[in-house]
Coordinates of N, CA and C in Angstrom, one line a residue:
X1 N -78.6 20.3 10.0 CA -77.5 20.8 9.6 C -76.2 20.2 10.1
X2 N -76.5 20.0 11.1 CA -75.5 19.4 11.9 C -74.6 18.3 11.6
X3 N -75.6 17.2 11.0 CA -75.4 16.4 10.0 C -74.4 16.8 9.0
X4 N -74.6 17.8 8.1 CA -74.3 18.0 7.4 C -72.6 19.0 7.4
X5 N -72.7 19.5 8.4 CA -71.3 20.0 8.8 C -70.7 19.1 9.4
X6 N -71.3 18.1 9.8 CA -70.3 16.7 10.7 C -69.6 16.0 9.4
X7 N -70.3 16.3 8.4 CA -69.8 15.5 7.3 C -68.6 16.5 6.5
X8 N -69.0 17.5 6.3 CA -68.0 18.4 5.7 C -66.9 18.4 6.6
X9 N -66.8 18.5 8.1 CA -65.5 18.2 9.0 C -64.8 17.1 8.5
X10 N -65.5 16.0 8.6 CA -64.9 15.1 8.2 C -64.3 15.1 6.7
X11 N -64.8 15.3 5.9 CA -64.0 15.3 4.4 C -62.9 16.6 4.6
X12 N -63.2 17.4 5.3 CA -62.1 18.5 5.7 C -60.9 17.7 6.0
X13 N -61.4 17.1 7.4 CA -60.2 16.1 8.0 C -59.7 15.0 7.0
X14 N -60.3 14.7 6.0 CA -59.8 13.5 4.9 C -59.0 14.1 4.3
X15 N -59.5 15.3 3.7 CA -58.5 16.1 2.8 C -57.3 16.3 3.2
X16 N -57.4 17.0 4.2 CA -56.2 17.5 5.2 C -54.9 15.6 5.4
X17 N -55.6 14.8 5.9 CA -55.2 13.9 5.8 C -54.3 13.2 4.5
X18 N -54.9 13.5 3.7 CA -54.4 13.1 2.2 C -53.3 14.3 1.6
X19 N -53.8 15.2 1.9 CA -52.5 16.1 1.3 C -51.6 15.9 2.5
X20 N -51.6 15.8 3.6 CA -50.3 15.3 4.4 C -49.4 14.4 4.0
X21 N -50.6 13.0 3.4 CA -49.8 11.8 3.1 C -49.1 12.2 1.7
X22 N -49.4 12.8 0.9 CA -49.2 13.2 -0.5 C -47.8 14.1 -0.1
X23 N -47.8 14.9 0.9 CA -47.0 15.8 1.0 C -45.5 14.6 1.5
X24 N -45.9 13.7 2.5 CA -45.0 13.1 2.9 C -44.1 12.1 1.8
X25 N -45.4 11.5 0.9 CA -44.9 10.8 -0.1 C -43.8 11.3 -0.9
X26 N -44.4 12.7 -1.6 CA -43.5 13.3 -2.2 C -42.1 13.7 -1.4
X27 N -41.8 13.9 -0.2 CA -40.5 13.8 0.6 C -39.8 12.7 0.2
X28 N -40.6 11.6 0.9 CA -40.2 10.4 0.8 C -39.1 10.2 -0.4
X29 N -40.0 10.4 -1.6 CA -39.4 9.9 -3.0 C -38.6 10.9 -3.4
X30 N -38.4 12.1 -2.7 CA -37.1 12.8 -3.0 C -36.2 12.5 -1.9
X31 N -36.3 12.0 -0.7 CA -35.0 11.8 -0.2 C -34.7 10.3 -0.5
X32 N -35.6 9.6 -1.0 CA -34.8 8.1 -2.0 C -34.1 8.7 -3.1
X33 N -34.5 9.4 -3.7 CA -33.7 10.1 -5.3 C -32.2 10.4 -4.5
X34 N -32.5 11.4 -3.7 CA -31.3 11.8 -2.7 C -30.1 10.6 -2.5
X35 N -30.9 9.8 -2.2 CA -29.8 8.6 -1.4 C -29.1 7.5 -2.7
X36 N -30.2 7.4 -3.7 CA -29.8 6.8 -4.8 C -28.7 7.7 -5.7
X37 N -28.8 8.9 -5.5 CA -27.8 9.6 -6.3 C -26.3 9.6 -5.5
X38 N -26.7 9.6 -4.3 CA -25.3 9.7 -3.4 C -24.5 8.4 -3.4
X39 N -25.7 6.9 -3.3 CA -25.1 5.6 -3.7 C -24.3 5.5 -5.1
X40 N -25.0 6.1 -6.0 CA -24.6 6.3 -7.4 C -22.9 6.9 -7.3
X41 N -22.9 7.6 -6.9 CA -21.5 8.6 -6.7 C -20.8 7.6 -5.7
X42 N -20.7 7.1 -5.0 CA -20.1 6.2 -3.9 C -19.6 5.0 -4.9
X43 N -20.3 4.5 -5.5 CA -20.1 3.6 -6.6 C -19.2 3.9 -7.6
X44 N -19.3 5.0 -8.0 CA -18.5 5.4 -9.2 C -17.1 5.6 -8.5
X45 N -17.3 6.2 -7.5 CA -15.6 6.6 -6.5 C -14.9 5.2 -6.3
X46 N -15.9 4.1 -5.7 CA -15.4 2.9 -5.4 C -14.5 2.2 -6.8
X47 N -15.3 2.4 -7.7 CA -14.7 1.9 -9.2 C -13.4 2.6 -9.3
X48 N -13.5 3.9 -9.5 CA -12.4 4.3 -9.7 C -11.2 4.3 -8.9
X49 N -11.7 4.0 -7.7 CA -10.7 4.0 -6.5 C -10.0 2.3 -7.0
X50 N -11.0 1.2 -7.4 CA -10.5 0.1 -7.7 C -9.6 0.3 -8.7
X51 N -9.7 1.0 -9.6 CA -8.9 0.9 -11.0 C -7.9 1.4 -10.6
X52 N -7.6 2.8 -9.5 CA -6.4 3.2 -9.4 C -5.5 2.1 -8.5
X53 N -6.3 1.2 -7.9 CA -5.6 0.3 -6.7 C -4.9 -0.8 -7.4
X54 N -5.6 -1.0 -9.1 CA -5.3 -2.1 -10.1 C -3.9 -1.6 -10.8
X55 N -3.7 -0.2 -11.1 CA -2.7 0.3 -11.7 C -1.6 0.2 -10.7
X56 N -1.7 0.9 -9.5 CA -0.9 1.0 -8.5 C -0.1 -0.2 -8.1
X57 N -0.8 -1.4 -8.2 CA -0.3 -3.0 -7.8 C 0.5 -3.2 -9.4
X58 N -0.1 -3.1 -10.5 CA 0.6 -3.4 -11.8 C 1.9 -2.3 -11.4
X59 N 2.1 -1.1 -11.3 CA 3.3 -0.3 -11.2 C 4.0 -0.7 -10.2
X60 N 3.8 -1.3 -9.0 CA 4.3 -1.9 -7.8 C 5.2 -3.3 -8.3
X61 N 4.5 -4.0 -9.0 CA 4.9 -5.0 -9.8 C 6.3 -4.8 -10.6
X62 N 5.6 -3.9 -11.5 CA 6.8 -3.4 -12.5 C 8.1 -2.9 -11.7
X63 N 7.9 -2.1 -10.8 CA 9.2 -1.4 -10.0 C 10.1 -2.4 -9.2
X64 N 9.1 -3.3 -9.1 CA 9.5 -4.7 -8.0 C 10.6 -5.4 -9.4
X65 N 9.9 -5.7 -10.4 CA 11.0 -6.4 -11.5 C 12.0 -5.6 -11.7
X66 N 11.7 -4.5 -12.0 CA 13.1 -3.5 -12.4 C 14.0 -3.5 -11.2
X67 N 13.8 -3.3 -9.5 CA 14.5 -3.4 -8.7 C 15.2 -4.7 -8.8
X68 N 14.8 -6.0 -9.1 CA 15.1 -6.9 -9.1 C 16.6 -7.0 -9.9
X69 N 16.1 -6.5 -11.6 CA 17.2 -6.6 -12.4 C 18.3 -5.6 -12.1
X70 N 18.0 -4.5 -11.8 CA 19.2 -3.6 -11.0 C 20.2 -4.2 -10.2
X71 N 19.3 -5.2 -9.1 CA 20.2 -5.7 -8.1 C 21.3 -6.7 -9.0
X72 N 20.6 -7.7 -9.6 CA 21.5 -8.3 -10.8 C 22.6 -7.6 -11.7
X73 N 22.3 -6.3 -11.9 CA 23.3 -5.6 -12.8 C 24.2 -5.2 -11.9
X74 N 24.0 -4.7 -10.5 CA 24.8 -4.3 -9.7 C 25.8 -5.7 -9.4
X75 N 25.2 -6.9 -9.2 CA 25.5 -7.9 -8.9 C 26.9 -8.5 -9.8
X76 N 26.5 -8.2 -11.0 CA 27.4 -8.6 -12.1 C 28.5 -7.6 -12.3
X77 N 28.0 -6.1 -11.6 CA 29.4 -5.1 -12.1 C 30.1 -5.1 -10.7
X78 N 29.9 -5.4 -9.6 CA 30.4 -5.8 -8.6 C 31.5 -6.9 -9.0
X79 N 31.0 -7.8 -9.5 CA 31.9 -9.0 -9.8 C 32.6 -8.7 -10.9
X80 N 32.4 -7.9 -11.8 CA 33.4 -7.4 -12.9 C 34.2 -6.5 -12.2
X81 N 33.9 -5.8 -11.3 CA 35.0 -4.8 -10.8 C 36.1 -5.9 -9.8
X82 N 35.4 -6.8 -9.3 CA 36.3 -7.6 -8.4 C 37.4 -8.1 -9.6
X83 N 37.1 -8.6 -10.4 CA 37.8 -9.2 -11.5 C 38.8 -8.4 -12.1
X84 N 38.3 -7.2 -12.2 CA 39.3 -6.3 -12.9 C 40.4 -6.1 -11.8
X85 N 39.9 -5.9 -10.4 CA 40.6 -5.7 -9.5 C 41.8 -6.8 -9.3
X86 N 41.5 -8.0 -9.4 CA 42.4 -9.0 -9.1 C 43.5 -8.9 -10.4
X87 N 42.9 -8.9 -11.7 CA 43.7 -9.0 -12.8 C 44.7 -7.5 -12.6
X88 N 44.3 -6.5 -11.9 CA 45.2 -5.4 -11.9 C 46.5 -5.8 -10.9
X89 N 45.7 -6.6 -9.7 CA 46.8 -7.2 -8.8 C 47.9 -8.3 -9.2
X90 N 47.5 -8.5 -10.0 CA 48.2 -10.0 -10.4 C 49.2 -8.9 -11.5
X91 N 48.6 -8.3 -12.3 CA 49.7 -7.4 -13.1 C 50.5 -6.9 -12.3
X92 N 50.3 -6.4 -11.4 CA 51.3 -5.5 -10.5 C 52.1 -6.4 -9.9
X93 N 51.4 -7.4 -9.4 CA 52.4 -8.6 -8.8 C 53.5 -9.2 -9.8
X94 N 53.0 -9.4 -11.1 CA 54.0 -10.0 -11.8 C 54.9 -9.3 -12.4
X95 N 54.6 -7.9 -12.5 CA 55.8 -6.9 -12.8 C 56.7 -6.5 -11.6
X96 N 56.0 -6.7 -10.3 CA 57.1 -6.4 -9.3 C 58.0 -7.7 -9.5
X97 N 57.5 -9.3 -9.7 CA 58.4 -9.9 -9.3 C 59.5 -9.9 -10.8
X98 N 59.5 -9.2 -11.8 CA 60.0 -9.4 -12.9 C 61.2 -8.2 -12.8
X99 N 61.0 -7.3 -12.0 CA 62.0 -6.5 -11.7 C 63.3 -6.6 -10.4

């Protein structure tokens, strides 16, 4: 009966180890599932960030182009004002000379 008890005890230990192994395997699988889900969320967020960056770069490029056009318009307007001032000064001077 000792031998039978010994075998039973070994089987119990083996069953216990198998149960622990199965439990550890399930925990491992669950942890990897959580990690994969987290990585997927991070990847999606990175893609969204990359799209936002691309949109911001386009907006910056458009604003830069608009700013350059505005500077040109300001330069043109400044030149026109200077030309008008010269014309008025010339007119005033010619009126002064005729009087």
